[in-house]
């Protein structure tokens, strides 16, 4: 990974709004850093980030993995040739729109599958990151998948939770798992969809600094119901305000 690349990985239990927050981060970066190269990676098999960003999903990383594995059998013997072929196809598959590139991971691998071609493609993703200034990863519930499927190192780990005690207690577990599996430089907690934001008075929860508390946002809910993407939200919407605060407190903006 390039020393100058900012890699933001979002983690948390399901249903806390990681995808909406990821999309908000991407929109804000395109607006605040218009000259930057930005990559959005959807690491959730449901590919919800594409809807939130208003992009079409072409070939996923998993589909490319399978196609490269089939095509290189008996043809490309050199590791660097396989890496170059995979990187070329990934760039072909990327959807570029509104000042950012988009890549979907696709269906997860079978448990325990660490074949050579998967290792190559993990290296390719790391190579891709070098070509971008900002990378936003919308992760599947939990943190292990981000480490295993995408990157071993991120610069900013953003834990996302709702205001429930159950959700907030999970943050410490996520941090402990991340400490073991992922190399990260900074971590922050976003409490999202908070019905009583004034009750969040702690500076950190589960050992993670609170970088933003975002109240329930009817505008975002209406957006989701109408099938609109994050770029159709008004600039003063709660999710965009809260995402801005998070990025500022993490010293990304």
JSON list of C-alpha atoms in Angstrom, two decimals:
[
{"chain": "A", "resi": 1, "resn": "UNK", "atom": "CA", "xyz": [0.00, 0.00, 0.00]},
{"chain": "A", "resi": 2, "resn": "UNK", "atom": "CA", "xyz": [1.25, 3.47, -0.86]},
{"chain": "A", "resi": 3, "resn": "UNK", "atom": "CA", "xyz": [2.28, 5.53, 2.16]},
{"chain": "A", "resi": 4, "resn": "UNK", "atom": "CA", "xyz": [-0.01, 8.30, 0.95]},
{"chain": "A", "resi": 5, "resn": "UNK", "atom": "CA", "xyz": [-3.11, 6.17, 0.40]},
{"chain": "A", "resi": 6, "resn": "UNK", "atom": "CA", "xyz": [-5.90, 6.60, 2.96]},
{"chain": "A", "resi": 7, "resn": "UNK", "atom": "CA", "xyz": [-7.78, 3.32, 3.39]},
{"chain": "A", "resi": 8, "resn": "UNK", "atom": "CA", "xyz": [-11.01, 3.54, 5.39]},
{"chain": "A", "resi": 9, "resn": "UNK", "atom": "CA", "xyz": [-12.59, 0.21, 6.39]},
{"chain": "A", "resi": 10, "resn": "UNK", "atom": "CA", "xyz": [-16.04, 0.16, 8.00]},
{"chain": "A", "resi": 11, "resn": "UNK", "atom": "CA", "xyz": [-16.95, -2.68, 10.35]},
{"chain": "A", "resi": 12, "resn": "UNK", "atom": "CA", "xyz": [-19.82, -3.53, 12.68]},
{"chain": "A", "resi": 13, "resn": "UNK", "atom": "CA", "xyz": [-22.76, -5.83, 13.17]},
{"chain": "A", "resi": 14, "resn": "UNK", "atom": "CA", "xyz": [-25.49, -6.04, 10.57]},
{"chain": "A", "resi": 15, "resn": "UNK", "atom": "CA", "xyz": [-28.21, -3.42, 10.27]},
{"chain": "A", "resi": 16, "resn": "UNK", "atom": "CA", "xyz": [-26.35, -0.44, 11.75]},
{"chain": "A", "resi": 17, "resn": "UNK", "atom": "CA", "xyz": [-25.99, 1.56, 8.52]},
{"chain": "A", "resi": 18, "resn": "UNK", "atom": "CA", "xyz": [-22.43, 0.76, 7.44]},
{"chain": "A", "resi": 19, "resn": "UNK", "atom": "CA", "xyz": [-23.39, 0.92, 3.79]},
{"chain": "A", "resi": 20, "resn": "UNK", "atom": "CA", "xyz": [-25.13, 4.30, 4.09]},
{"chain": "A", "resi": 21, "resn": "UNK", "atom": "CA", "xyz": [-22.14, 5.69, 5.98]},
{"chain": "A", "resi": 22, "resn": "UNK", "atom": "CA", "xyz": [-19.70, 4.25, 3.43]},
{"chain": "A", "resi": 23, "resn": "UNK", "atom": "CA", "xyz": [-21.66, 5.91, 0.63]},
{"chain": "A", "resi": 24, "resn": "UNK", "atom": "CA", "xyz": [-21.69, 9.20, 2.54]},
{"chain": "A", "resi": 25, "resn": "UNK", "atom": "CA", "xyz": [-17.90, 9.01, 2.96]},
{"chain": "A", "resi": 26, "resn": "UNK", "atom": "CA", "xyz": [-17.47, 8.46, -0.79]},
{"chain": "A", "resi": 27, "resn": "UNK", "atom": "CA", "xyz": [-19.73, 11.39, -1.67]},
{"chain": "A", "resi": 28, "resn": "UNK", "atom": "CA", "xyz": [-17.95, 13.73, 0.77]},
{"chain": "A", "resi": 29, "resn": "UNK", "atom": "CA", "xyz": [-14.51, 12.74, -0.52]},
{"chain": "A", "resi": 30, "resn": "UNK", "atom": "CA", "xyz": [-15.57, 13.39, -4.13]},
{"chain": "A", "resi": 31, "resn": "UNK", "atom": "CA", "xyz": [-16.83, 16.82, -3.09]},
{"chain": "A", "resi": 32, "resn": "UNK", "atom": "CA", "xyz": [-14.04, 17.83, -0.72]},
{"chain": "A", "resi": 33, "resn": "UNK", "atom": "CA", "xyz": [-11.21, 16.23, -2.70]},
{"chain": "A", "resi": 34, "resn": "UNK", "atom": "CA", "xyz": [-12.31, 16.66, -6.34]},
{"chain": "A", "resi": 35, "resn": "UNK", "atom": "CA", "xyz": [-8.83, 16.04, -7.73]},
{"chain": "A", "resi": 36, "resn": "UNK", "atom": "CA", "xyz": [-8.24, 12.86, -5.74]},
{"chain": "A", "resi": 37, "resn": "UNK", "atom": "CA", "xyz": [-8.50, 9.32, -7.09]},
{"chain": "A", "resi": 38, "resn": "UNK", "atom": "CA", "xyz": [-11.13, 7.51, -5.03]},
{"chain": "A", "resi": 39, "resn": "UNK", "atom": "CA", "xyz": [-11.99, 3.81, -4.96]},
{"chain": "A", "resi": 40, "resn": "UNK", "atom": "CA", "xyz": [-15.12, 2.39, -3.29]},
{"chain": "A", "resi": 41, "resn": "UNK", "atom": "CA", "xyz": [-14.92, -1.35, -2.53]},
{"chain": "A", "resi": 42, "resn": "UNK", "atom": "CA", "xyz": [-18.09, -3.26, -1.69]},
{"chain": "A", "resi": 43, "resn": "UNK", "atom": "CA", "xyz": [-16.85, -6.16, 0.43]},
{"chain": "A", "resi": 44, "resn": "UNK", "atom": "CA", "xyz": [-20.40, -7.32, 1.26]},
{"chain": "A", "resi": 45, "resn": "UNK", "atom": "CA", "xyz": [-21.78, -10.14, -0.95]},
{"chain": "A", "resi": 46, "resn": "UNK", "atom": "CA", "xyz": [-25.17, -8.37, -0.95]},
{"chain": "A", "resi": 47, "resn": "UNK", "atom": "CA", "xyz": [-23.56, -5.53, -2.98]},
{"chain": "A", "resi": 48, "resn": "UNK", "atom": "CA", "xyz": [-25.71, -2.87, -1.29]},
{"chain": "A", "resi": 49, "resn": "UNK", "atom": "CA", "xyz": [-23.10, -0.16, -1.76]},
{"chain": "A", "resi": 50, "resn": "UNK", "atom": "CA", "xyz": [-23.73, -0.11, -5.50]},
{"chain": "A", "resi": 51, "resn": "UNK", "atom": "CA", "xyz": [-27.36, 0.90, -4.89]},
{"chain": "A", "resi": 52, "resn": "UNK", "atom": "CA", "xyz": [-26.37, 3.51, -2.31]},
{"chain": "A", "resi": 53, "resn": "UNK", "atom": "CA", "xyz": [-23.88, 5.03, -4.77]},
{"chain": "A", "resi": 54, "resn": "UNK", "atom": "CA", "xyz": [-26.05, 4.66, -7.85]},
{"chain": "A", "resi": 55, "resn": "UNK", "atom": "CA", "xyz": [-23.66, 2.47, -9.85]},
{"chain": "A", "resi": 56, "resn": "UNK", "atom": "CA", "xyz": [-24.15, -0.70, -11.89]},
{"chain": "A", "resi": 57, "resn": "UNK", "atom": "CA", "xyz": [-22.24, -3.82, -10.87]},
{"chain": "A", "resi": 58, "resn": "UNK", "atom": "CA", "xyz": [-20.28, -5.39, -13.70]},
{"chain": "A", "resi": 59, "resn": "UNK", "atom": "CA", "xyz": [-18.04, -8.37, -13.04]},
{"chain": "A", "resi": 60, "resn": "UNK", "atom": "CA", "xyz": [-17.26, -8.93, -9.37]},
{"chain": "A", "resi": 61, "resn": "UNK", "atom": "CA", "xyz": [-13.85, -9.81, -7.97]},
{"chain": "A", "resi": 62, "resn": "UNK", "atom": "CA", "xyz": [-15.06, -13.35, -7.24]},
{"chain": "A", "resi": 63, "resn": "UNK", "atom": "CA", "xyz": [-16.16, -13.80, -10.86]},
{"chain": "A", "resi": 64, "resn": "UNK", "atom": "CA", "xyz": [-12.82, -12.48, -12.10]},
{"chain": "A", "resi": 65, "resn": "UNK", "atom": "CA", "xyz": [-11.03, -14.81, -9.69]},
{"chain": "A", "resi": 66, "resn": "UNK", "atom": "CA", "xyz": [-12.79, -17.81, -11.20]},
{"chain": "A", "resi": 67, "resn": "UNK", "atom": "CA", "xyz": [-12.29, -16.66, -14.79]},
{"chain": "A", "resi": 68, "resn": "UNK", "atom": "CA", "xyz": [-8.57, -15.97, -14.30]},
{"chain": "A", "resi": 69, "resn": "UNK", "atom": "CA", "xyz": [-8.15, -19.33, -12.56]},
{"chain": "A", "resi": 70, "resn": "UNK", "atom": "CA", "xyz": [-9.72, -21.08, -15.57]},
{"chain": "A", "resi": 71, "resn": "UNK", "atom": "CA", "xyz": [-7.90, -19.04, -18.20]},
{"chain": "A", "resi": 72, "resn": "UNK", "atom": "CA", "xyz": [-4.39, -19.26, -16.77]},
{"chain": "A", "resi": 73, "resn": "UNK", "atom": "CA", "xyz": [-4.43, -23.02, -16.21]},
{"chain": "A", "resi": 74, "resn": "UNK", "atom": "CA", "xyz": [-1.62, -24.40, -18.32]},
{"chain": "A", "resi": 75, "resn": "UNK", "atom": "CA", "xyz": [-0.94, -21.02, -19.94]},
{"chain": "A", "resi": 76, "resn": "UNK", "atom": "CA", "xyz": [0.55, -18.45, -17.60]},
{"chain": "A", "resi": 77, "resn": "UNK", "atom": "CA", "xyz": [3.18, -19.99, -15.38]},
{"chain": "A", "resi": 78, "resn": "UNK", "atom": "CA", "xyz": [4.78, -16.85, -14.04]},
{"chain": "A", "resi": 79, "resn": "UNK", "atom": "CA", "xyz": [3.24, -15.25, -10.95]},
{"chain": "A", "resi": 80, "resn": "UNK", "atom": "CA", "xyz": [3.79, -11.74, -12.27]},
{"chain": "A", "resi": 81, "resn": "UNK", "atom": "CA", "xyz": [1.97, -12.62, -15.50]},
{"chain": "A", "resi": 82, "resn": "UNK", "atom": "CA", "xyz": [-1.03, -13.85, -13.51]},
{"chain": "A", "resi": 83, "resn": "UNK", "atom": "CA", "xyz": [-0.98, -10.71, -11.36]},
{"chain": "A", "resi": 84, "resn": "UNK", "atom": "CA", "xyz": [-0.86, -8.49, -14.44]},
{"chain": "A", "resi": 85, "resn": "UNK", "atom": "CA", "xyz": [-3.73, -10.38, -16.07]},
{"chain": "A", "resi": 86, "resn": "UNK", "atom": "CA", "xyz": [-5.90, -10.17, -12.95]},
{"chain": "A", "resi": 87, "resn": "UNK", "atom": "CA", "xyz": [-5.17, -6.47, -12.44]},
{"chain": "A", "resi": 88, "resn": "UNK", "atom": "CA", "xyz": [-6.03, -5.72, -16.08]},
{"chain": "A", "resi": 89, "resn": "UNK", "atom": "CA", "xyz": [-9.38, -7.50, -15.77]},
{"chain": "A", "resi": 90, "resn": "UNK", "atom": "CA", "xyz": [-10.18, -5.78, -12.47]},
{"chain": "A", "resi": 91, "resn": "UNK", "atom": "CA", "xyz": [-9.64, -2.37, -14.08]},
{"chain": "A", "resi": 92, "resn": "UNK", "atom": "CA", "xyz": [-11.90, -3.44, -16.94]},
{"chain": "A", "resi": 93, "resn": "UNK", "atom": "CA", "xyz": [-14.61, -4.43, -14.44]},
{"chain": "A", "resi": 94, "resn": "UNK", "atom": "CA", "xyz": [-14.48, -1.21, -12.43]},
{"chain": "A", "resi": 95, "resn": "UNK", "atom": "CA", "xyz": [-17.43, 1.12, -12.75]},
{"chain": "A", "resi": 96, "resn": "UNK", "atom": "CA", "xyz": [-16.25, 4.74, -12.82]},
{"chain": "A", "resi": 97, "resn": "UNK", "atom": "CA", "xyz": [-18.80, 7.43, -12.04]},
{"chain": "A", "resi": 98, "resn": "UNK", "atom": "CA", "xyz": [-19.14, 10.77, -10.23]},
{"chain": "A", "resi": 99, "resn": "UNK", "atom": "CA", "xyz": [-15.43, 11.06, -9.52]},
{"chain": "A", "resi": 100, "resn": "UNK", "atom": "CA", "xyz": [-14.84, 7.61, -8.04]},
{"chain": "A", "resi": 101, "resn": "UNK", "atom": "CA", "xyz": [-14.22, 4.03, -9.15]},
{"chain": "A", "resi": 102, "resn": "UNK", "atom": "CA", "xyz": [-16.29, 1.13, -7.81]},
{"chain": "A", "resi": 103, "resn": "UNK", "atom": "CA", "xyz": [-15.40, -2.53, -7.31]},
{"chain": "A", "resi": 104, "resn": "UNK", "atom": "CA", "xyz": [-17.56, -5.29, -5.81]},
{"chain": "A", "resi": 105, "resn": "UNK", "atom": "CA", "xyz": [-15.98, -8.29, -4.11]},
{"chain": "A", "resi": 106, "resn": "UNK", "atom": "CA", "xyz": [-18.89, -10.66, -4.77]},
{"chain": "A", "resi": 107, "resn": "UNK", "atom": "CA", "xyz": [-19.75, -13.99, -3.16]},
{"chain": "A", "resi": 108, "resn": "UNK", "atom": "CA", "xyz": [-17.39, -15.07, -0.36]},
{"chain": "A", "resi": 109, "resn": "UNK", "atom": "CA", "xyz": [-15.08, -18.02, -0.75]},
{"chain": "A", "resi": 110, "resn": "UNK", "atom": "CA", "xyz": [-15.61, -21.33, 0.97]},
{"chain": "A", "resi": 111, "resn": "UNK", "atom": "CA", "xyz": [-14.23, -21.44, 4.50]},
{"chain": "A", "resi": 112, "resn": "UNK", "atom": "CA", "xyz": [-10.57, -22.36, 4.59]},
{"chain": "A", "resi": 113, "resn": "UNK", "atom": "CA", "xyz": [-9.96, -21.80, 0.87]},
{"chain": "A", "resi": 114, "resn": "UNK", "atom": "CA", "xyz": [-6.54, -20.20, 0.45]},
{"chain": "A", "resi": 115, "resn": "UNK", "atom": "CA", "xyz": [-5.53, -21.41, -3.01]},
{"chain": "A", "resi": 116, "resn": "UNK", "atom": "CA", "xyz": [-2.78, -19.70, -4.98]},
{"chain": "A", "resi": 117, "resn": "UNK", "atom": "CA", "xyz": [-5.05, -17.70, -7.29]},
{"chain": "A", "resi": 118, "resn": "UNK", "atom": "CA", "xyz": [-6.82, -16.13, -4.28]},
{"chain": "A", "resi": 119, "resn": "UNK", "atom": "CA", "xyz": [-3.46, -15.08, -2.88]},
{"chain": "A", "resi": 120, "resn": "UNK", "atom": "CA", "xyz": [-2.59, -13.55, -6.26]},
{"chain": "A", "resi": 121, "resn": "UNK", "atom": "CA", "xyz": [-5.82, -11.57, -6.37]},
{"chain": "A", "resi": 122, "resn": "UNK", "atom": "CA", "xyz": [-5.30, -10.31, -2.84]},
{"chain": "A", "resi": 123, "resn": "UNK", "atom": "CA", "xyz": [-1.95, -9.00, -4.07]},
{"chain": "A", "resi": 124, "resn": "UNK", "atom": "CA", "xyz": [-3.70, -7.42, -7.05]},
{"chain": "A", "resi": 125, "resn": "UNK", "atom": "CA", "xyz": [-6.09, -5.52, -4.76]},
{"chain": "A", "resi": 126, "resn": "UNK", "atom": "CA", "xyz": [-3.09, -4.25, -2.83]},
{"chain": "A", "resi": 127, "resn": "UNK", "atom": "CA", "xyz": [-1.56, -3.16, -6.14]},
{"chain": "A", "resi": 128, "resn": "UNK", "atom": "CA", "xyz": [-4.78, -1.36, -7.09]},
{"chain": "A", "resi": 129, "resn": "UNK", "atom": "CA", "xyz": [-4.78, 0.57, -3.83]},
{"chain": "A", "resi": 130, "resn": "UNK", "atom": "CA", "xyz": [-1.44, 2.10, -4.78]},
{"chain": "A", "resi": 131, "resn": "UNK", "atom": "CA", "xyz": [-3.18, 3.81, -7.71]},
{"chain": "A", "resi": 132, "resn": "UNK", "atom": "CA", "xyz": [-5.70, 5.65, -5.50]},
{"chain": "A", "resi": 133, "resn": "UNK", "atom": "CA", "xyz": [-5.57, 8.43, -2.92]},
{"chain": "A", "resi": 134, "resn": "UNK", "atom": "CA", "xyz": [-8.60, 7.24, -0.94]},
{"chain": "A", "resi": 135, "resn": "UNK", "atom": "CA", "xyz": [-10.15, 3.79, -0.62]},
{"chain": "A", "resi": 136, "resn": "UNK", "atom": "CA", "xyz": [-13.45, 3.22, 1.22]},
{"chain": "A", "resi": 137, "resn": "UNK", "atom": "CA", "xyz": [-14.30, -0.40, 2.08]},
{"chain": "A", "resi": 138, "resn": "UNK", "atom": "CA", "xyz": [-17.88, -1.28, 3.04]},
{"chain": "A", "resi": 139, "resn": "UNK", "atom": "CA", "xyz": [-17.33, -4.47, 5.01]},
{"chain": "A", "resi": 140, "resn": "UNK", "atom": "CA", "xyz": [-19.51, -7.45, 5.70]},
{"chain": "A", "resi": 141, "resn": "UNK", "atom": "CA", "xyz": [-20.67, -7.82, 9.32]},
{"chain": "A", "resi": 142, "resn": "UNK", "atom": "CA", "xyz": [-17.55, -8.48, 11.38]},
{"chain": "A", "resi": 143, "resn": "UNK", "atom": "CA", "xyz": [-13.92, -7.69, 10.59]},
{"chain": "A", "resi": 144, "resn": "UNK", "atom": "CA", "xyz": [-12.22, -10.97, 9.60]},
{"chain": "A", "resi": 145, "resn": "UNK", "atom": "CA", "xyz": [-13.59, -10.85, 6.06]},
{"chain": "A", "resi": 146, "resn": "UNK", "atom": "CA", "xyz": [-11.95, -7.50, 5.38]},
{"chain": "A", "resi": 147, "resn": "UNK", "atom": "CA", "xyz": [-8.57, -8.87, 6.41]},
{"chain": "A", "resi": 148, "resn": "UNK", "atom": "CA", "xyz": [-8.94, -12.19, 4.58]},
{"chain": "A", "resi": 149, "resn": "UNK", "atom": "CA", "xyz": [-10.50, -10.96, 1.36]},
{"chain": "A", "resi": 150, "resn": "UNK", "atom": "CA", "xyz": [-9.27, -7.43, 0.76]},
{"chain": "A", "resi": 151, "resn": "UNK", "atom": "CA", "xyz": [-6.38, -5.87, 2.69]},
{"chain": "A", "resi": 152, "resn": "UNK", "atom": "CA", "xyz": [-4.11, -6.72, 5.57]},
{"chain": "A", "resi": 153, "resn": "UNK", "atom": "CA", "xyz": [-3.58, -3.08, 6.41]},
{"chain": "A", "resi": 154, "resn": "UNK", "atom": "CA", "xyz": [-5.91, -0.09, 6.58]},
{"chain": "A", "resi": 155, "resn": "UNK", "atom": "CA", "xyz": [-5.16, 3.39, 7.80]},
{"chain": "A", "resi": 156, "resn": "UNK", "atom": "CA", "xyz": [-8.54, 4.06, 9.41]},
{"chain": "A", "resi": 157, "resn": "UNK", "atom": "CA", "xyz": [-10.84, 1.47, 10.98]},
{"chain": "A", "resi": 158, "resn": "UNK", "atom": "CA", "xyz": [-14.35, 2.88, 11.48]},
{"chain": "A", "resi": 159, "resn": "UNK", "atom": "CA", "xyz": [-16.55, 0.84, 13.82]},
{"chain": "A", "resi": 160, "resn": "UNK", "atom": "CA", "xyz": [-20.27, 1.48, 13.35]},
{"chain": "A", "resi": 161, "resn": "UNK", "atom": "CA", "xyz": [-22.99, 0.72, 15.89]},
{"chain": "A", "resi": 162, "resn": "UNK", "atom": "CA", "xyz": [-26.54, 1.70, 16.73]},
{"chain": "A", "resi": 163, "resn": "UNK", "atom": "CA", "xyz": [-27.33, 3.07, 20.19]},
{"chain": "A", "resi": 164, "resn": "UNK", "atom": "CA", "xyz": [-28.46, -0.23, 21.71]},
{"chain": "A", "resi": 165, "resn": "UNK", "atom": "CA", "xyz": [-26.39, -1.66, 24.54]},
{"chain": "A", "resi": 166, "resn": "UNK", "atom": "CA", "xyz": [-26.15, -4.90, 22.59]},
{"chain": "A", "resi": 167, "resn": "UNK", "atom": "CA", "xyz": [-24.66, -3.08, 19.62]},
{"chain": "A", "resi": 168, "resn": "UNK", "atom": "CA", "xyz": [-22.29, -0.99, 21.70]},
{"chain": "A", "resi": 169, "resn": "UNK", "atom": "CA", "xyz": [-20.99, -4.01, 23.64]},
{"chain": "A", "resi": 170, "resn": "UNK", "atom": "CA", "xyz": [-19.99, -5.63, 20.35]},
{"chain": "A", "resi": 171, "resn": "UNK", "atom": "CA", "xyz": [-17.62, -2.73, 19.61]},
{"chain": "A", "resi": 172, "resn": "UNK", "atom": "CA", "xyz": [-15.03, -3.98, 22.11]},
{"chain": "A", "resi": 173, "resn": "UNK", "atom": "CA", "xyz": [-15.15, -7.43, 20.51]},
{"chain": "A", "resi": 174, "resn": "UNK", "atom": "CA", "xyz": [-14.70, -5.93, 17.05]},
{"chain": "A", "resi": 175, "resn": "UNK", "atom": "CA", "xyz": [-11.73, -3.91, 18.28]},
{"chain": "A", "resi": 176, "resn": "UNK", "atom": "CA", "xyz": [-10.13, -6.98, 19.87]},
{"chain": "A", "resi": 177, "resn": "UNK", "atom": "CA", "xyz": [-10.56, -9.02, 16.69]},
{"chain": "A", "resi": 178, "resn": "UNK", "atom": "CA", "xyz": [-9.24, -6.13, 14.59]},
{"chain": "A", "resi": 179, "resn": "UNK", "atom": "CA", "xyz": [-6.19, -5.81, 16.85]},
{"chain": "A", "resi": 180, "resn": "UNK", "atom": "CA", "xyz": [-5.37, -9.44, 16.05]},
{"chain": "A", "resi": 181, "resn": "UNK", "atom": "CA", "xyz": [-6.23, -9.53, 12.35]},
{"chain": "A", "resi": 182, "resn": "UNK", "atom": "CA", "xyz": [-5.83, -6.06, 10.86]},
{"chain": "A", "resi": 183, "resn": "UNK", "atom": "CA", "xyz": [-3.01, -3.55, 10.96]},
{"chain": "A", "resi": 184, "resn": "UNK", "atom": "CA", "xyz": [-4.61, -0.13, 11.33]},
{"chain": "A", "resi": 185, "resn": "UNK", "atom": "CA", "xyz": [-3.30, 3.30, 12.32]},
{"chain": "A", "resi": 186, "resn": "UNK", "atom": "CA", "xyz": [-6.43, 5.00, 13.66]},
{"chain": "A", "resi": 187, "resn": "UNK", "atom": "CA", "xyz": [-9.81, 3.75, 14.87]},
{"chain": "A", "resi": 188, "resn": "UNK", "atom": "CA", "xyz": [-13.06, 5.56, 15.55]},
{"chain": "A", "resi": 189, "resn": "UNK", "atom": "CA", "xyz": [-16.62, 4.72, 16.52]},
{"chain": "A", "resi": 190, "resn": "UNK", "atom": "CA", "xyz": [-19.68, 6.16, 14.78]},
{"chain": "A", "resi": 191, "resn": "UNK", "atom": "CA", "xyz": [-22.92, 5.71, 16.70]},
{"chain": "A", "resi": 192, "resn": "UNK", "atom": "CA", "xyz": [-25.49, 5.75, 13.91]},
{"chain": "A", "resi": 193, "resn": "UNK", "atom": "CA", "xyz": [-29.29, 6.12, 13.85]},
{"chain": "A", "resi": 194, "resn": "UNK", "atom": "CA", "xyz": [-29.27, 7.21, 17.49]},
{"chain": "A", "resi": 195, "resn": "UNK", "atom": "CA", "xyz": [-32.81, 7.94, 18.80]},
{"chain": "A", "resi": 196, "resn": "UNK", "atom": "CA", "xyz": [-31.37, 9.68, 21.88]},
{"chain": "A", "resi": 197, "resn": "UNK", "atom": "CA", "xyz": [-28.01, 11.10, 20.77]},
{"chain": "A", "resi": 198, "resn": "UNK", "atom": "CA", "xyz": [-27.71, 13.32, 23.85]},
{"chain": "A", "resi": 199, "resn": "UNK", "atom": "CA", "xyz": [-27.23, 10.19, 25.98]},
{"chain": "A", "resi": 200, "resn": "UNK", "atom": "CA", "xyz": [-23.95, 9.34, 24.26]},
{"chain": "A", "resi": 201, "resn": "UNK", "atom": "CA", "xyz": [-21.59, 11.27, 26.51]},
{"chain": "A", "resi": 202, "resn": "UNK", "atom": "CA", "xyz": [-18.60, 8.92, 26.56]},
{"chain": "A", "resi": 203, "resn": "UNK", "atom": "CA", "xyz": [-15.46, 9.92, 24.72]},
{"chain": "A", "resi": 204, "resn": "UNK", "atom": "CA", "xyz": [-14.78, 6.28, 23.93]},
{"chain": "A", "resi": 205, "resn": "UNK", "atom": "CA", "xyz": [-16.73, 3.02, 24.00]},
{"chain": "A", "resi": 206, "resn": "UNK", "atom": "CA", "xyz": [-15.13, -0.42, 24.05]},
{"chain": "A", "resi": 207, "resn": "UNK", "atom": "CA", "xyz": [-11.73, 1.19, 23.81]},
{"chain": "A", "resi": 208, "resn": "UNK", "atom": "CA", "xyz": [-12.64, 3.03, 20.59]},
{"chain": "A", "resi": 209, "resn": "UNK", "atom": "CA", "xyz": [-12.90, 6.85, 20.49]},
{"chain": "A", "resi": 210, "resn": "UNK", "atom": "CA", "xyz": [-16.35, 8.16, 19.56]},
{"chain": "A", "resi": 211, "resn": "UNK", "atom": "CA", "xyz": [-15.84, 10.29, 16.44]},
{"chain": "A", "resi": 212, "resn": "UNK", "atom": "CA", "xyz": [-19.49, 10.97, 15.56]},
{"chain": "A", "resi": 213, "resn": "UNK", "atom": "CA", "xyz": [-23.02, 10.45, 16.86]},
{"chain": "A", "resi": 214, "resn": "UNK", "atom": "CA", "xyz": [-25.61, 10.56, 14.09]},
{"chain": "A", "resi": 215, "resn": "UNK", "atom": "CA", "xyz": [-29.30, 10.96, 15.03]},
{"chain": "A", "resi": 216, "resn": "UNK", "atom": "CA", "xyz": [-32.06, 9.05, 13.26]},
{"chain": "A", "resi": 217, "resn": "UNK", "atom": "CA", "xyz": [-32.41, 10.63, 9.82]},
{"chain": "A", "resi": 218, "resn": "UNK", "atom": "CA", "xyz": [-35.85, 10.65, 8.19]},
{"chain": "A", "resi": 219, "resn": "UNK", "atom": "CA", "xyz": [-34.33, 12.08, 5.01]},
{"chain": "A", "resi": 220, "resn": "UNK", "atom": "CA", "xyz": [-32.08, 9.03, 4.64]},
{"chain": "A", "resi": 221, "resn": "UNK", "atom": "CA", "xyz": [-35.01, 6.71, 5.35]},
{"chain": "A", "resi": 222, "resn": "UNK", "atom": "CA", "xyz": [-37.11, 8.38, 2.66]},
{"chain": "A", "resi": 223, "resn": "UNK", "atom": "CA", "xyz": [-34.18, 8.17, 0.27]},
{"chain": "A", "resi": 224, "resn": "UNK", "atom": "CA", "xyz": [-33.91, 4.43, 0.85]},
{"chain": "A", "resi": 225, "resn": "UNK", "atom": "CA", "xyz": [-37.64, 3.86, 0.42]},
{"chain": "A", "resi": 226, "resn": "UNK", "atom": "CA", "xyz": [-37.63, 5.77, -2.88]},
{"chain": "A", "resi": 227, "resn": "UNK", "atom": "CA", "xyz": [-34.55, 3.92, -4.13]},
{"chain": "A", "resi": 228, "resn": "UNK", "atom": "CA", "xyz": [-32.45, 7.08, -4.43]},
{"chain": "A", "resi": 229, "resn": "UNK", "atom": "CA", "xyz": [-28.68, 7.15, -4.03]},
{"chain": "A", "resi": 230, "resn": "UNK", "atom": "CA", "xyz": [-26.55, 9.16, -1.63]},
{"chain": "A", "resi": 231, "resn": "UNK", "atom": "CA", "xyz": [-25.83, 11.85, -4.22]},
{"chain": "A", "resi": 232, "resn": "UNK", "atom": "CA", "xyz": [-29.53, 12.74, -4.20]},
{"chain": "A", "resi": 233, "resn": "UNK", "atom": "CA", "xyz": [-29.51, 13.58, -0.48]},
{"chain": "A", "resi": 234, "resn": "UNK", "atom": "CA", "xyz": [-29.68, 17.25, 0.53]},
{"chain": "A", "resi": 235, "resn": "UNK", "atom": "CA", "xyz": [-26.35, 18.58, 1.77]},
{"chain": "A", "resi": 236, "resn": "UNK", "atom": "CA", "xyz": [-27.80, 19.28, 5.22]},
{"chain": "A", "resi": 237, "resn": "UNK", "atom": "CA", "xyz": [-29.02, 15.72, 5.81]},
{"chain": "A", "resi": 238, "resn": "UNK", "atom": "CA", "xyz": [-28.07, 14.11, 9.10]},
{"chain": "A", "resi": 239, "resn": "UNK", "atom": "CA", "xyz": [-26.01, 11.30, 7.61]},
{"chain": "A", "resi": 240, "resn": "UNK", "atom": "CA", "xyz": [-23.83, 13.72, 5.62]},
{"chain": "A", "resi": 241, "resn": "UNK", "atom": "CA", "xyz": [-23.35, 16.03, 8.62]},
{"chain": "A", "resi": 242, "resn": "UNK", "atom": "CA", "xyz": [-22.44, 13.09, 10.84]},
{"chain": "A", "resi": 243, "resn": "UNK", "atom": "CA", "xyz": [-20.12, 11.59, 8.24]},
{"chain": "A", "resi": 244, "resn": "UNK", "atom": "CA", "xyz": [-18.36, 14.94, 7.87]},
{"chain": "A", "resi": 245, "resn": "UNK", "atom": "CA", "xyz": [-17.82, 15.10, 11.62]},
{"chain": "A", "resi": 246, "resn": "UNK", "atom": "CA", "xyz": [-16.39, 11.58, 11.61]},
{"chain": "A", "resi": 247, "resn": "UNK", "atom": "CA", "xyz": [-13.96, 12.32, 8.77]},
{"chain": "A", "resi": 248, "resn": "UNK", "atom": "CA", "xyz": [-12.86, 15.54, 10.43]},
{"chain": "A", "resi": 249, "resn": "UNK", "atom": "CA", "xyz": [-12.28, 13.89, 13.82]},
{"chain": "A", "resi": 250, "resn": "UNK", "atom": "CA", "xyz": [-10.31, 11.13, 12.10]},
{"chain": "A", "resi": 251, "resn": "UNK", "atom": "CA", "xyz": [-8.26, 13.89, 10.42]},
{"chain": "A", "resi": 252, "resn": "UNK", "atom": "CA", "xyz": [-9.18, 12.62, 6.95]},
{"chain": "A", "resi": 253, "resn": "UNK", "atom": "CA", "xyz": [-10.84, 15.93, 6.03]}
]
